[in-house]
mmCIF file of C-alpha atoms in Angstrom:
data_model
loop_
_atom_site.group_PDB
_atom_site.id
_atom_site.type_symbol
_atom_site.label_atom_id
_atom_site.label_comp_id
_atom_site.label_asym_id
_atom_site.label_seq_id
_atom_site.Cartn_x
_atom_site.Cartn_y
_atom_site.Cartn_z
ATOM 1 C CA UNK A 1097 25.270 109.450 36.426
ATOM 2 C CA UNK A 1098 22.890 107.667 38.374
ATOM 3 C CA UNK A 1099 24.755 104.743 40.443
ATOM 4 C CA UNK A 1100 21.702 102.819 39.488
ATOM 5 C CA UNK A 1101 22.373 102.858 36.038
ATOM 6 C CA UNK A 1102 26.313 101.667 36.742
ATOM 7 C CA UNK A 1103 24.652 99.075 38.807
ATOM 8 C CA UNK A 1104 22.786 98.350 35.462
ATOM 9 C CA UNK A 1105 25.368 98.166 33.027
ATOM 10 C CA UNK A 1106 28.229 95.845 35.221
ATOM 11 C CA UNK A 1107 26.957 92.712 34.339
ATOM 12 C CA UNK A 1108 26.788 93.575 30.970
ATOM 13 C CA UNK A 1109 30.158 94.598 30.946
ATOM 14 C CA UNK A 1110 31.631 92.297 32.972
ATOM 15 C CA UNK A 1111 30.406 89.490 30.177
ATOM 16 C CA UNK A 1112 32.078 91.439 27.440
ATOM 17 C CA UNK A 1113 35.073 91.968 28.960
ATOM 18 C CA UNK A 1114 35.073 87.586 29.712
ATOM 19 C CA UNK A 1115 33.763 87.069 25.949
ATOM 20 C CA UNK A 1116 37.396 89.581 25.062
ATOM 21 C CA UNK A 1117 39.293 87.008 26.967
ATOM 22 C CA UNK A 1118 39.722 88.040 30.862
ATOM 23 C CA UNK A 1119 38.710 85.949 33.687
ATOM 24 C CA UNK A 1120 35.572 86.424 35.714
ATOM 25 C CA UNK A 1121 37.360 87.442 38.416
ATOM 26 C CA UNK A 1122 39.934 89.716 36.561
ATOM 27 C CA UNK A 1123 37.038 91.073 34.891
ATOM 28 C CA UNK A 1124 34.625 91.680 37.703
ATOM 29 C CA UNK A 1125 37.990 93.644 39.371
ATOM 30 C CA UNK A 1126 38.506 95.969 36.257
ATOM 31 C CA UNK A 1127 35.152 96.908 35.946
ATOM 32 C CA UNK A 1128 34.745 97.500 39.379
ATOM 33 C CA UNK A 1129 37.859 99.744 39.000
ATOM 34 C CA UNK A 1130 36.245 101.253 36.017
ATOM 35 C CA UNK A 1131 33.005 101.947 38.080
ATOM 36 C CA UNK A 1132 35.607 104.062 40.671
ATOM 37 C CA UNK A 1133 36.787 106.398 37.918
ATOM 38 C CA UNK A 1134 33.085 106.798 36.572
ATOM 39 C CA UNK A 1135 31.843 107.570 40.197
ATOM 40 C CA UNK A 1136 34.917 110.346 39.673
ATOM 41 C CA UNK A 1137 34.514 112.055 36.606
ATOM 42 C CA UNK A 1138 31.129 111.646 35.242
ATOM 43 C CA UNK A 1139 29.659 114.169 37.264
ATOM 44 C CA UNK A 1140 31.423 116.944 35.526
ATOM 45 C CA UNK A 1141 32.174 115.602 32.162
ATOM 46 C CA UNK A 1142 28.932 112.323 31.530
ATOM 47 C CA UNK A 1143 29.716 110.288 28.593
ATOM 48 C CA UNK A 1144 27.483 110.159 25.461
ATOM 49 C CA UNK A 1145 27.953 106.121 25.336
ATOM 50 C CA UNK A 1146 28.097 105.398 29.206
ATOM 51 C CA UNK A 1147 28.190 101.248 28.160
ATOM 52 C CA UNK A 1148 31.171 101.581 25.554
ATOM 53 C CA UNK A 1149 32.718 104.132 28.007
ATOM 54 C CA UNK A 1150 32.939 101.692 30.718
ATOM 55 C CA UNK A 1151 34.168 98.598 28.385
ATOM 56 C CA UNK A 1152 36.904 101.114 26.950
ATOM 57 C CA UNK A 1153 38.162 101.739 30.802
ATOM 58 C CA UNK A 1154 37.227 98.418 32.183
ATOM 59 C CA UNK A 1155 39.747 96.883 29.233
ATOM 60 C CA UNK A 1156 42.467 98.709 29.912
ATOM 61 C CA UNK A 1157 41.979 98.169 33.739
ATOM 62 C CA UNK A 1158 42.484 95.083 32.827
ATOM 63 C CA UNK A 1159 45.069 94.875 30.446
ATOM 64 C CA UNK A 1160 47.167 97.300 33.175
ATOM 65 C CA UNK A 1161 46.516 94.611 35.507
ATOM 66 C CA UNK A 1162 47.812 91.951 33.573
ATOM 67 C CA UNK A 1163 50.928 93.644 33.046
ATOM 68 C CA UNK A 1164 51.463 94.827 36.848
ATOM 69 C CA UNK A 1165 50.674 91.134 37.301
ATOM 70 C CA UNK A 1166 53.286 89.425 34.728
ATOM 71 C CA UNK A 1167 55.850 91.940 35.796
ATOM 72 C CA UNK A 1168 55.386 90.570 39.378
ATOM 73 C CA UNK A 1169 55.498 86.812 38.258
ATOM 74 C CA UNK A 1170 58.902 87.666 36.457
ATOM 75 C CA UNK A 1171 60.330 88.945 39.719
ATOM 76 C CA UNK A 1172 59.172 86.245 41.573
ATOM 77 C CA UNK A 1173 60.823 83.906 39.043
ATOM 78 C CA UNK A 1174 63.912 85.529 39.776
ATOM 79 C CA UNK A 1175 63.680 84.574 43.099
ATOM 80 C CA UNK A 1176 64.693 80.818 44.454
ATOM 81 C CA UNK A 1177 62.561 78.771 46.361
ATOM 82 C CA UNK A 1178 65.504 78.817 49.602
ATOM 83 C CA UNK A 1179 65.970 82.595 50.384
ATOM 84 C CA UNK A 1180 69.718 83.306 50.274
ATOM 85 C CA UNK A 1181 70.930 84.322 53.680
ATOM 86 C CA UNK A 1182 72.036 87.986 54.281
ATOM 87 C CA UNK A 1183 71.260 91.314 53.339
ATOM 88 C CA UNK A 1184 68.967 91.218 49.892
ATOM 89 C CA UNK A 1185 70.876 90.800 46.691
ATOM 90 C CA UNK A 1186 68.816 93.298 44.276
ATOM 91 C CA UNK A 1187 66.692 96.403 44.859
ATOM 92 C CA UNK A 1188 63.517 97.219 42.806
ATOM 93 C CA UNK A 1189 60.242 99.209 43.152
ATOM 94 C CA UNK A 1190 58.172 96.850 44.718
ATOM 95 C CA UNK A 1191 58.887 97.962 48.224
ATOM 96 C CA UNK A 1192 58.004 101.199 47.729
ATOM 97 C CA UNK A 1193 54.811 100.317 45.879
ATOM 98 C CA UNK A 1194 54.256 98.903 48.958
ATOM 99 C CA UNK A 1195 54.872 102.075 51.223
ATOM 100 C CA UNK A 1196 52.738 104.089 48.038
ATOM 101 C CA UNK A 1197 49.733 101.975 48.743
ATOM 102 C CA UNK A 1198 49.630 102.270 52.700
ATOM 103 C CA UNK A 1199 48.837 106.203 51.836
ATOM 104 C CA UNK A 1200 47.749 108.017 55.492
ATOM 105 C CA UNK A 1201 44.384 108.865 54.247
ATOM 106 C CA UNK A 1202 43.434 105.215 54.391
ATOM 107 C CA UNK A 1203 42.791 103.440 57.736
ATOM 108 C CA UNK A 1204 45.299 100.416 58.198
ATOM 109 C CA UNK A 1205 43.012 97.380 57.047
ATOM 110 C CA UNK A 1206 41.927 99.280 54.327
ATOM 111 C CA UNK A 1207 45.520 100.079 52.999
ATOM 112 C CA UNK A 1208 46.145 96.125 53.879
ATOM 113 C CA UNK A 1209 43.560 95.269 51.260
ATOM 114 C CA UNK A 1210 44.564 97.669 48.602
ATOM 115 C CA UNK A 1211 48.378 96.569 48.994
ATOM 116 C CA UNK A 1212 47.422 92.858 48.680
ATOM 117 C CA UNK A 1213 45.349 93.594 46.250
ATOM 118 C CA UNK A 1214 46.790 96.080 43.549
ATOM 119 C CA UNK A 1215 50.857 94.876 44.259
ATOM 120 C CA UNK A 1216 50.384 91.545 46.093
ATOM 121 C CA UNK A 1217 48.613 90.248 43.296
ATOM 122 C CA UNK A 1218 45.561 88.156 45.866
ATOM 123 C CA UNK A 1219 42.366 87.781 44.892
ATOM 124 C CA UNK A 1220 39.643 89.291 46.756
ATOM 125 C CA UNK A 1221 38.533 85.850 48.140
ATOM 126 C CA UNK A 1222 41.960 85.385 49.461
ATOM 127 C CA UNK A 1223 42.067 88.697 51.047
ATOM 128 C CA UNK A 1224 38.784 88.211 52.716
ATOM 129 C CA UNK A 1225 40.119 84.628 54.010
ATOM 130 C CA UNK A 1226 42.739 86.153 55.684
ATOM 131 C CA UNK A 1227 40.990 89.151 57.392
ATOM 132 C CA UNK A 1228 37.938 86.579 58.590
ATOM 133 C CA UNK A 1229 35.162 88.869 56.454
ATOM 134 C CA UNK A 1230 32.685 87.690 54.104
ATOM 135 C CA UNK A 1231 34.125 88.251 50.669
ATOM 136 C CA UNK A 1232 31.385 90.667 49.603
ATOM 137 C CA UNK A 1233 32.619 93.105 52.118
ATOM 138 C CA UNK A 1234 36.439 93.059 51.549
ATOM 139 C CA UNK A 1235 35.280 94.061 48.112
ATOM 140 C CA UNK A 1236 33.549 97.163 49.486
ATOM 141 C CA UNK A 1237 36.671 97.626 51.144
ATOM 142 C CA UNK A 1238 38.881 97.884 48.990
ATOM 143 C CA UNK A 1239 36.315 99.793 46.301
ATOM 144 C CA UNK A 1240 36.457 102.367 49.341
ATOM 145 C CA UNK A 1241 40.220 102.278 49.138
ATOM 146 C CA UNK A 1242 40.508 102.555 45.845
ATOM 147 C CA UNK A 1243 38.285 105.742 45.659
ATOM 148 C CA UNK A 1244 39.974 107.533 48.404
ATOM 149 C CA UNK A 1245 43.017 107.398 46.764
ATOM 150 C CA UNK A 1246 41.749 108.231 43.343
ATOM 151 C CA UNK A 1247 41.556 111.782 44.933
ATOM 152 C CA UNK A 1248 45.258 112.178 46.269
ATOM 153 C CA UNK A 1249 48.490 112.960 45.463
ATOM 154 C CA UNK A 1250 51.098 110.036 46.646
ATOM 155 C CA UNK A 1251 53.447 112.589 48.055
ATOM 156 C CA UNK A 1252 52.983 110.735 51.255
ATOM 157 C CA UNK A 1253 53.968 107.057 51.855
ATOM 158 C CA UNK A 1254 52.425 105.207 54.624
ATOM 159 C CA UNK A 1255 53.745 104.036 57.761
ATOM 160 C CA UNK A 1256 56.085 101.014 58.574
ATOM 161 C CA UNK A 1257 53.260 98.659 60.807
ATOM 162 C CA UNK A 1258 50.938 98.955 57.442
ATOM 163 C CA UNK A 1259 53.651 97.745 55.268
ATOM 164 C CA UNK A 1260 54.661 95.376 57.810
ATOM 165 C CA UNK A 1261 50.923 93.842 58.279
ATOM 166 C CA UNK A 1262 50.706 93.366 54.380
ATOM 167 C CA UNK A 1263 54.355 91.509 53.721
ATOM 168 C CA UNK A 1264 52.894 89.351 57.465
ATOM 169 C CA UNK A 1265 49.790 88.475 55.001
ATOM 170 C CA UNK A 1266 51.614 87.911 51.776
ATOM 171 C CA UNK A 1267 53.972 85.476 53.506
ATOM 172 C CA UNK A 1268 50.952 83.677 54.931
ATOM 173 C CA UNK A 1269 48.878 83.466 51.614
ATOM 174 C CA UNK A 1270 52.615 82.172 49.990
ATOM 175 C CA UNK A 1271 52.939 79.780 52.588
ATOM 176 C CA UNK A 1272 49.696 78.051 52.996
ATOM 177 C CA UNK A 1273 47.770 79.587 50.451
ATOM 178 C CA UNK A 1274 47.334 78.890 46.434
ATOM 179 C CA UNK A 1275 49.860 81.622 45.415
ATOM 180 C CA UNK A 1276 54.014 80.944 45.888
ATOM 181 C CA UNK A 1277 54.844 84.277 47.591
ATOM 182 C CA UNK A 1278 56.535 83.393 50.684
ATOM 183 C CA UNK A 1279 60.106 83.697 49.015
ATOM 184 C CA UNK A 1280 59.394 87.215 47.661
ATOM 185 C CA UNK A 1281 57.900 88.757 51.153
ATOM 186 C CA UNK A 1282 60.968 87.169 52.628
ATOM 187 C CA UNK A 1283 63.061 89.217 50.216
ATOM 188 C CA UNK A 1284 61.180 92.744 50.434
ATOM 189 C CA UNK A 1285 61.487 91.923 54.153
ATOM 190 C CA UNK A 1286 65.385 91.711 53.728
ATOM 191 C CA UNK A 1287 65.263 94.504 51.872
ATOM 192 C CA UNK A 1288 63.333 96.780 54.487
ATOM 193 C CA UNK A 1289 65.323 95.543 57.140
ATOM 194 C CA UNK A 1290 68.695 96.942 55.131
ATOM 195 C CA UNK A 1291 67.008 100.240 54.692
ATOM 196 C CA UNK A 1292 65.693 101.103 58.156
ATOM 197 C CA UNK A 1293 66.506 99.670 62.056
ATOM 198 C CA UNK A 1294 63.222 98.578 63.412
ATOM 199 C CA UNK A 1295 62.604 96.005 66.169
ATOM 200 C CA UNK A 1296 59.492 94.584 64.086
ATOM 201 C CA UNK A 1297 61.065 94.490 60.493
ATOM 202 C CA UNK A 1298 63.457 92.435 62.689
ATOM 203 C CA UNK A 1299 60.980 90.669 64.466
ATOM 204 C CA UNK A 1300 58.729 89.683 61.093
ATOM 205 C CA UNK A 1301 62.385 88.565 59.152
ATOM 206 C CA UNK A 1302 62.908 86.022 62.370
ATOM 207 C CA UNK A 1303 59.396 84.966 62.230
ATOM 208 C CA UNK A 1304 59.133 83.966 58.333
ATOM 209 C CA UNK A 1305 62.820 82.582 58.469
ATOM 210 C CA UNK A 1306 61.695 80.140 61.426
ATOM 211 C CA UNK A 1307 58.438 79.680 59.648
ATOM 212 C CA UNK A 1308 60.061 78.983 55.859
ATOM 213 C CA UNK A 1309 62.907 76.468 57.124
ATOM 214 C CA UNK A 1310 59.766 73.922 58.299
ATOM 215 C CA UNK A 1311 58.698 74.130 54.498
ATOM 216 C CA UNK A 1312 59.440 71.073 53.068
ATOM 217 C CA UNK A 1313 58.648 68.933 56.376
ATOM 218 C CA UNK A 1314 54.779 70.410 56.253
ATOM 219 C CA UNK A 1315 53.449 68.085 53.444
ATOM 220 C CA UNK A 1316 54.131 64.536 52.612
ATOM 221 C CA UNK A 1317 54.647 63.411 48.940
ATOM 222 C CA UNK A 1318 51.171 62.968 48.218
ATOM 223 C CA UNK A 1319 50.736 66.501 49.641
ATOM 224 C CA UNK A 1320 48.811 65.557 52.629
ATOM 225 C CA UNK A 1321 49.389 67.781 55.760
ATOM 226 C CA UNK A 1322 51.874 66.851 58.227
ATOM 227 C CA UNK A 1323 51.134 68.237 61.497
ATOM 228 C CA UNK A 1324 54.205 69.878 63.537
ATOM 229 C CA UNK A 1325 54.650 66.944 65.690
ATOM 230 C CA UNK A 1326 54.860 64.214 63.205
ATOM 231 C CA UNK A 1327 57.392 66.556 60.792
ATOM 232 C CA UNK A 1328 60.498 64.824 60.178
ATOM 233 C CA UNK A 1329 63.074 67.392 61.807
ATOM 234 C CA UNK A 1330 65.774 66.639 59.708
ATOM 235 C CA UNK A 1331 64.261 67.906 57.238
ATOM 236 C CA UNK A 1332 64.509 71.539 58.615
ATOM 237 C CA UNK A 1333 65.816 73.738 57.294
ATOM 238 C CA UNK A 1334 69.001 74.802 60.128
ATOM 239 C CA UNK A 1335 70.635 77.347 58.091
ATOM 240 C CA UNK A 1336 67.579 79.163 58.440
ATOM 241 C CA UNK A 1337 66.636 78.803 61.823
ATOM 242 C CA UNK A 1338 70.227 79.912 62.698
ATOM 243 C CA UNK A 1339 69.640 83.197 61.036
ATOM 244 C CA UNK A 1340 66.379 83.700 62.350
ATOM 245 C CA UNK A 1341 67.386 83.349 65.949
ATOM 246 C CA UNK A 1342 69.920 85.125 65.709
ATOM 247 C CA UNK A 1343 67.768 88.340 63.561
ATOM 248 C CA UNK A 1344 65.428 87.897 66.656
ATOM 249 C CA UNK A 1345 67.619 87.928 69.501
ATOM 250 C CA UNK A 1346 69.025 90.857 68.404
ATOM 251 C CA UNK A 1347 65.396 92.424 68.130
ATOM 252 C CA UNK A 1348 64.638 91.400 71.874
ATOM 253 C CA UNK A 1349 67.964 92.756 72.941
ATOM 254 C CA UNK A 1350 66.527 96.479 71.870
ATOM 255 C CA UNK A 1351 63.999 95.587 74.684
ATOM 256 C CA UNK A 1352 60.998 97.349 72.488
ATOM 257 C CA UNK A 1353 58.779 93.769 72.490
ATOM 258 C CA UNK A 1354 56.022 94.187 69.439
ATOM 259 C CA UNK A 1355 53.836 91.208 68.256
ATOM 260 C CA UNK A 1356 56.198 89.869 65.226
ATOM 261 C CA UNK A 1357 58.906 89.427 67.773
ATOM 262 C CA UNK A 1358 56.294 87.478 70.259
ATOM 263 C CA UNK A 1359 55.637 85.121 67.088
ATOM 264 C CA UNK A 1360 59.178 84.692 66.474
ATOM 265 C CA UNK A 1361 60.180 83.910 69.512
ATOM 266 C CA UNK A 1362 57.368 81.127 69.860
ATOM 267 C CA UNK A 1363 58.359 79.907 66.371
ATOM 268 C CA UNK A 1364 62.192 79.536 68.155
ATOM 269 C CA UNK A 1365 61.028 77.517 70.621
ATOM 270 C CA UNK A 1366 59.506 75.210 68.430
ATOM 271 C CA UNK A 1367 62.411 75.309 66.128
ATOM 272 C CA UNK A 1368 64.732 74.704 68.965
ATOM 273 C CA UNK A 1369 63.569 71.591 70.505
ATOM 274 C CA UNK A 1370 64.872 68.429 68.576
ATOM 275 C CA UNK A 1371 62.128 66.324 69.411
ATOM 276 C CA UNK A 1372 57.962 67.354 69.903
ATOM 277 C CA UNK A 1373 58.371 66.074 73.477
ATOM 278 C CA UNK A 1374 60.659 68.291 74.127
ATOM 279 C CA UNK A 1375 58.827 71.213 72.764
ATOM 280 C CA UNK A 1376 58.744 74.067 76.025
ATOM 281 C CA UNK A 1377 55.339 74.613 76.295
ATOM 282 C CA UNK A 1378 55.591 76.208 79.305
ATOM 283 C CA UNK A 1379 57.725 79.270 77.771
ATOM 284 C CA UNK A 1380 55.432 79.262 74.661
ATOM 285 C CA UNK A 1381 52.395 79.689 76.861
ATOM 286 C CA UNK A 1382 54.237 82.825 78.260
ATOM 287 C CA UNK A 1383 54.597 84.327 75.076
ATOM 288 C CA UNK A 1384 50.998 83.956 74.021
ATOM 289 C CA UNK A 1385 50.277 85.778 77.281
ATOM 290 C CA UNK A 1386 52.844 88.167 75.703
ATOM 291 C CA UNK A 1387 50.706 88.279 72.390
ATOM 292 C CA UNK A 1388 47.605 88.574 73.283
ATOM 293 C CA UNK A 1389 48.079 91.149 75.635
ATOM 294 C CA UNK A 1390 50.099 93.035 72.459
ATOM 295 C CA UNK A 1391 47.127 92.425 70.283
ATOM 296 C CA UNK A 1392 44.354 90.517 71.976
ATOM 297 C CA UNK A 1393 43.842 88.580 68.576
ATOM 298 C CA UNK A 1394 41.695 85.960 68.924
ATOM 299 C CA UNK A 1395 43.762 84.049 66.629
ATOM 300 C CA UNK A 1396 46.382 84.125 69.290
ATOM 301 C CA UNK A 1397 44.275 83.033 72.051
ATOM 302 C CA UNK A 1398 43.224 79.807 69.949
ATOM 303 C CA UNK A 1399 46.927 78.964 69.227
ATOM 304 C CA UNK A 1400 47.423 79.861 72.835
ATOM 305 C CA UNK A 1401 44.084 77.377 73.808
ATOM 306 C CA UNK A 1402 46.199 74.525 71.797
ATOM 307 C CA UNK A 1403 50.142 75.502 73.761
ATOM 308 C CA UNK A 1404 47.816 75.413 77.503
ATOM 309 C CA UNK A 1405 46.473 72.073 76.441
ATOM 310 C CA UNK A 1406 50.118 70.882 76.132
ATOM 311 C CA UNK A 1407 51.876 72.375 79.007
ATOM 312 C CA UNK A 1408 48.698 71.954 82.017
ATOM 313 C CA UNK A 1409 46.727 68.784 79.852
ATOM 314 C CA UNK A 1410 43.761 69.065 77.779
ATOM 315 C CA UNK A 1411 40.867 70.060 80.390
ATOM 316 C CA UNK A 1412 43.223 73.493 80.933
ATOM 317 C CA UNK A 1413 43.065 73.734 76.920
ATOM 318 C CA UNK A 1414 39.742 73.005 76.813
ATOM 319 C CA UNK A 1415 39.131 75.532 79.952
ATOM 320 C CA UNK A 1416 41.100 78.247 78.065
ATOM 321 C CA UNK A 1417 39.003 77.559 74.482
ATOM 322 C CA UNK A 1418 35.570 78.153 76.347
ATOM 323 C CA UNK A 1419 36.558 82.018 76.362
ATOM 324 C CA UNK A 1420 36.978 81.753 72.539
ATOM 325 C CA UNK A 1421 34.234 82.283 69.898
ATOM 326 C CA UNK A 1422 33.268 79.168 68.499
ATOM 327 C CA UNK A 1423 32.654 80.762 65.486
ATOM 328 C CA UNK A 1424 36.270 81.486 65.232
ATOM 329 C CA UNK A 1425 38.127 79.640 61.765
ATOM 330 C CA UNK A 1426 39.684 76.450 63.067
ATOM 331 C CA UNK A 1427 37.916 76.385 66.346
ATOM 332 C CA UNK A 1428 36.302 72.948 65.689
ATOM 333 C CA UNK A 1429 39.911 71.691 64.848
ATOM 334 C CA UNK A 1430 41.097 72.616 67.885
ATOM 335 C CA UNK A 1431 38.569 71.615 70.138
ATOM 336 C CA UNK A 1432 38.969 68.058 67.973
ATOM 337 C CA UNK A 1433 42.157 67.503 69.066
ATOM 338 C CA UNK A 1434 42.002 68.815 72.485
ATOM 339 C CA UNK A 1435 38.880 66.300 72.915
ATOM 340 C CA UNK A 1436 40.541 63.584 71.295
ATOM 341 C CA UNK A 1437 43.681 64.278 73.552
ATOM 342 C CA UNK A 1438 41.015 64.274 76.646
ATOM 343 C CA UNK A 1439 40.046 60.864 75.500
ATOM 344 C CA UNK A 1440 36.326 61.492 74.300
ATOM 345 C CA UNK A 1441 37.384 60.268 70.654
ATOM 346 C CA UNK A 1442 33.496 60.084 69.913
ATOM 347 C CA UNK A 1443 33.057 64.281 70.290
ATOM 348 C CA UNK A 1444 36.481 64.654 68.566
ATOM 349 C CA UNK A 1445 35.560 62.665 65.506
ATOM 350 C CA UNK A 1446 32.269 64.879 65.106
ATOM 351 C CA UNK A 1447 34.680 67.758 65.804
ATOM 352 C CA UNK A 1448 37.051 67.328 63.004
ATOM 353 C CA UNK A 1449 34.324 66.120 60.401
ATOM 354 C CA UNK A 1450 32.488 70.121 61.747
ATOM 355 C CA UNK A 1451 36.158 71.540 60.598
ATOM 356 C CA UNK A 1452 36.619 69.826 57.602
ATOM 357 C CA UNK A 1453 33.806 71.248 56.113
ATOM 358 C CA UNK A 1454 34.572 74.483 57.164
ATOM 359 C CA UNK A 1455 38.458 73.992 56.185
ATOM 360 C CA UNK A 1456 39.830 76.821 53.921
ATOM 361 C CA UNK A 1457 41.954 74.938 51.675
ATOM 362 C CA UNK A 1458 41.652 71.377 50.072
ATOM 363 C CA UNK A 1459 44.825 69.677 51.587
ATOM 364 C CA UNK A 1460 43.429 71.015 55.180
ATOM 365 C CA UNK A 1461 39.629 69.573 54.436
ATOM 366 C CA UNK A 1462 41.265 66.147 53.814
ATOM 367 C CA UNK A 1463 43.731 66.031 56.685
ATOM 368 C CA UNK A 1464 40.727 67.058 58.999
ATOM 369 C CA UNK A 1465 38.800 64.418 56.942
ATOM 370 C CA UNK A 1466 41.355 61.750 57.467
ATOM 371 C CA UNK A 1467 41.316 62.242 61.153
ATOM 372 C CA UNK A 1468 37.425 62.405 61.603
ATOM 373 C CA UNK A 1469 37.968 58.807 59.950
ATOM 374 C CA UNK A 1470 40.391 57.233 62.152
ATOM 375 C CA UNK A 1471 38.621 58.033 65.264
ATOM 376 C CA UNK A 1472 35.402 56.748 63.951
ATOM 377 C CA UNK A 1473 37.107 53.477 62.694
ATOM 378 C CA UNK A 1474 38.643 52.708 65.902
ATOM 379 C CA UNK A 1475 34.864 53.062 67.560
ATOM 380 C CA UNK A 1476 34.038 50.302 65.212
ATOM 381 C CA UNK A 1477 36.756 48.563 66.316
#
């Protein structure tokens, strides 16, 4: 069939499918899943109805999402907000879902995608957002993914890193995002760490156990942002941060340094200093060097723009962001506070009103907002 005439009939069948009940979204996702398996088997077998065949597969694309994606609420529900220290208490399929889906015929970002998408439960959108792609390709992405797979057997399970990378995103999205995943990646974590000895398992468990016991000291009751410095420590979780030192030192001691453990180790520092002034920023500049050099993200050279301002003053941050691409998500935010710090309040103020518009989530916008509005009432002043 010509892929013209799929092109053709997806908006019709996208608006049936929302006129049967389903989301936009949802239903723009099992039609383009539907679209996949007519790519596949029309060839050889073409349908006489090629509309009513793709409503008839689009619908139950759907409804099978639904389910996957109720089954997953109910064993997130299951789960308590405050991970229980130790090894994991119960054992499902999940993780291996996970292993399924990072298959060795897809590259690594592409079996990222899939996994967030098909057992992670994130939207597209979300997906994108976290990658730093327009939206309109991580759909093409994970269309790809989904069609390689279509034609292989899952005899093979993918590799640790994959699985790794995904649980590193599904944290994130749970812990800053719209969707309340952080406690069940910290579980599958747990549970991966039982099943196999791996410096980075180890590394990513520290890292989202640092990361989770600063949860309730990140927003105030209104839900505004509270930046690191201003959290109230005592709010902290210490249980936490006792266990996740101790998970990480026992990953460094294996001397086999990957990126997770980097992370974790900068997340210790901060967890370990009782006071912001106290903060090492001297030691966390050394482990950006450490990260970047493992991954030469240039998310990690921002963060590590931010720790140089901190530990040489706010020219050296300023100096270091210069090799960064402005372009970059939370560039402007940066360079806001490193101005601001620098003393030219009139460039920072511009700065954070350029972020706030570009801010990825509503309670970010109006921090950045809030800030772009002090500085420019105390020029009124």
């Amino acid at each position: 069939m010509d892929e013209v005439v799929l092109r053709t009939l997806t908006p019709t069948v996208i608006g049936i499918l929302v006129r049967r009940g389903a989301d936009f979204a949802a239903a723009e996702d099992a039609v383009q899943d539907a679209l996949v398996e007519a790519v596949r088997v029309w060839r050889a077998d073409p349908p006489r109805d090629p509309q009513g065949w793709l409503i008839t597969v689009a619908w139950r694309k759907f409804l099978d999402a639904t389910r996957t994606d109720t089954s997953r609420r109910r064993r997130e529900a299951l789960v308590e907000v405050e991970p229980v220290p130790g090894p994991a208490p119960s054992v499902d399929d999940t993780l291996q879902l996970y292993f399924l889906c990072a298959h060795p015929s897809l590259a690594p970002a592409s079996a990222v995608a899939l996994t967030l998408r098909a057992v992670g439960g994130l939207t597209t959108r979300q997906i994108a957002q976290a990658y730093l792609v327009p939206e309109a390709t991580m759909a093409q992405r994970i269309t790809r993914a989904k069609r390689t797979i279509s034609k292989v057997r899952f005899d093979q399970p993918g590799d640790v890193a994959t699985v790794l990378r995904v649980l590193y995103l599904v944290f994130n999205e749970g812990y800053s995002g719209d969707v309340d995943l952080a406690a069940e990646a910290i579980r599958l974590t747990r549970q991966l760490a039982a099943e196999v000895r791996h410096e980075e398992v180890a590394g990513l468990l520290a890292l989202m156990l640092l990361h989770h016991a600063r949860r309730l000291a990140r927003t105030a009751a209104d839900g505004s942002l509270v930046p690191l410095a201003d959290q109230d420590r005592s709010l902290w979780d210490t249980r936490l941060i006792a266990e996740g030192i101790d998970v990480l030192q026992a990953a460094l001691a294996r001397d086999r340094l990957g990126e997770f453990q980097a992370q974790a180790a900068i997340a210790a520092l901060h967890a370990d200093a009782r006071t912001a002034e106290e903060t090492d920023w001297v030691q966390i500049v050394e482990w950006y060097d450490e990260l970047v050099r493992l991954t030469d993200s240039p998310v990690a050279r921002l963060n590590r723009a931010v720790a140089v301002g901190e530990a040489d003053g706010p020219r050296a941050g300023l100096a270091a962001l210069t090799e960064i691409d402005p372009a970059l998500p939370r560039y402007a935010a940066v360079a806001a506070y490193l101005h601001e710090r620098d003393g030219d309040t009139v460039t920072a103020a511009r700065l954070y009103a350029d972020a706030a518009r570009s801010a990825s989530s509503l309670a970010e916008r109006d921090h950045l907002t809030r800030q772009a509005a002090r500085l420019n009432a105390q020029k009124r002043r």
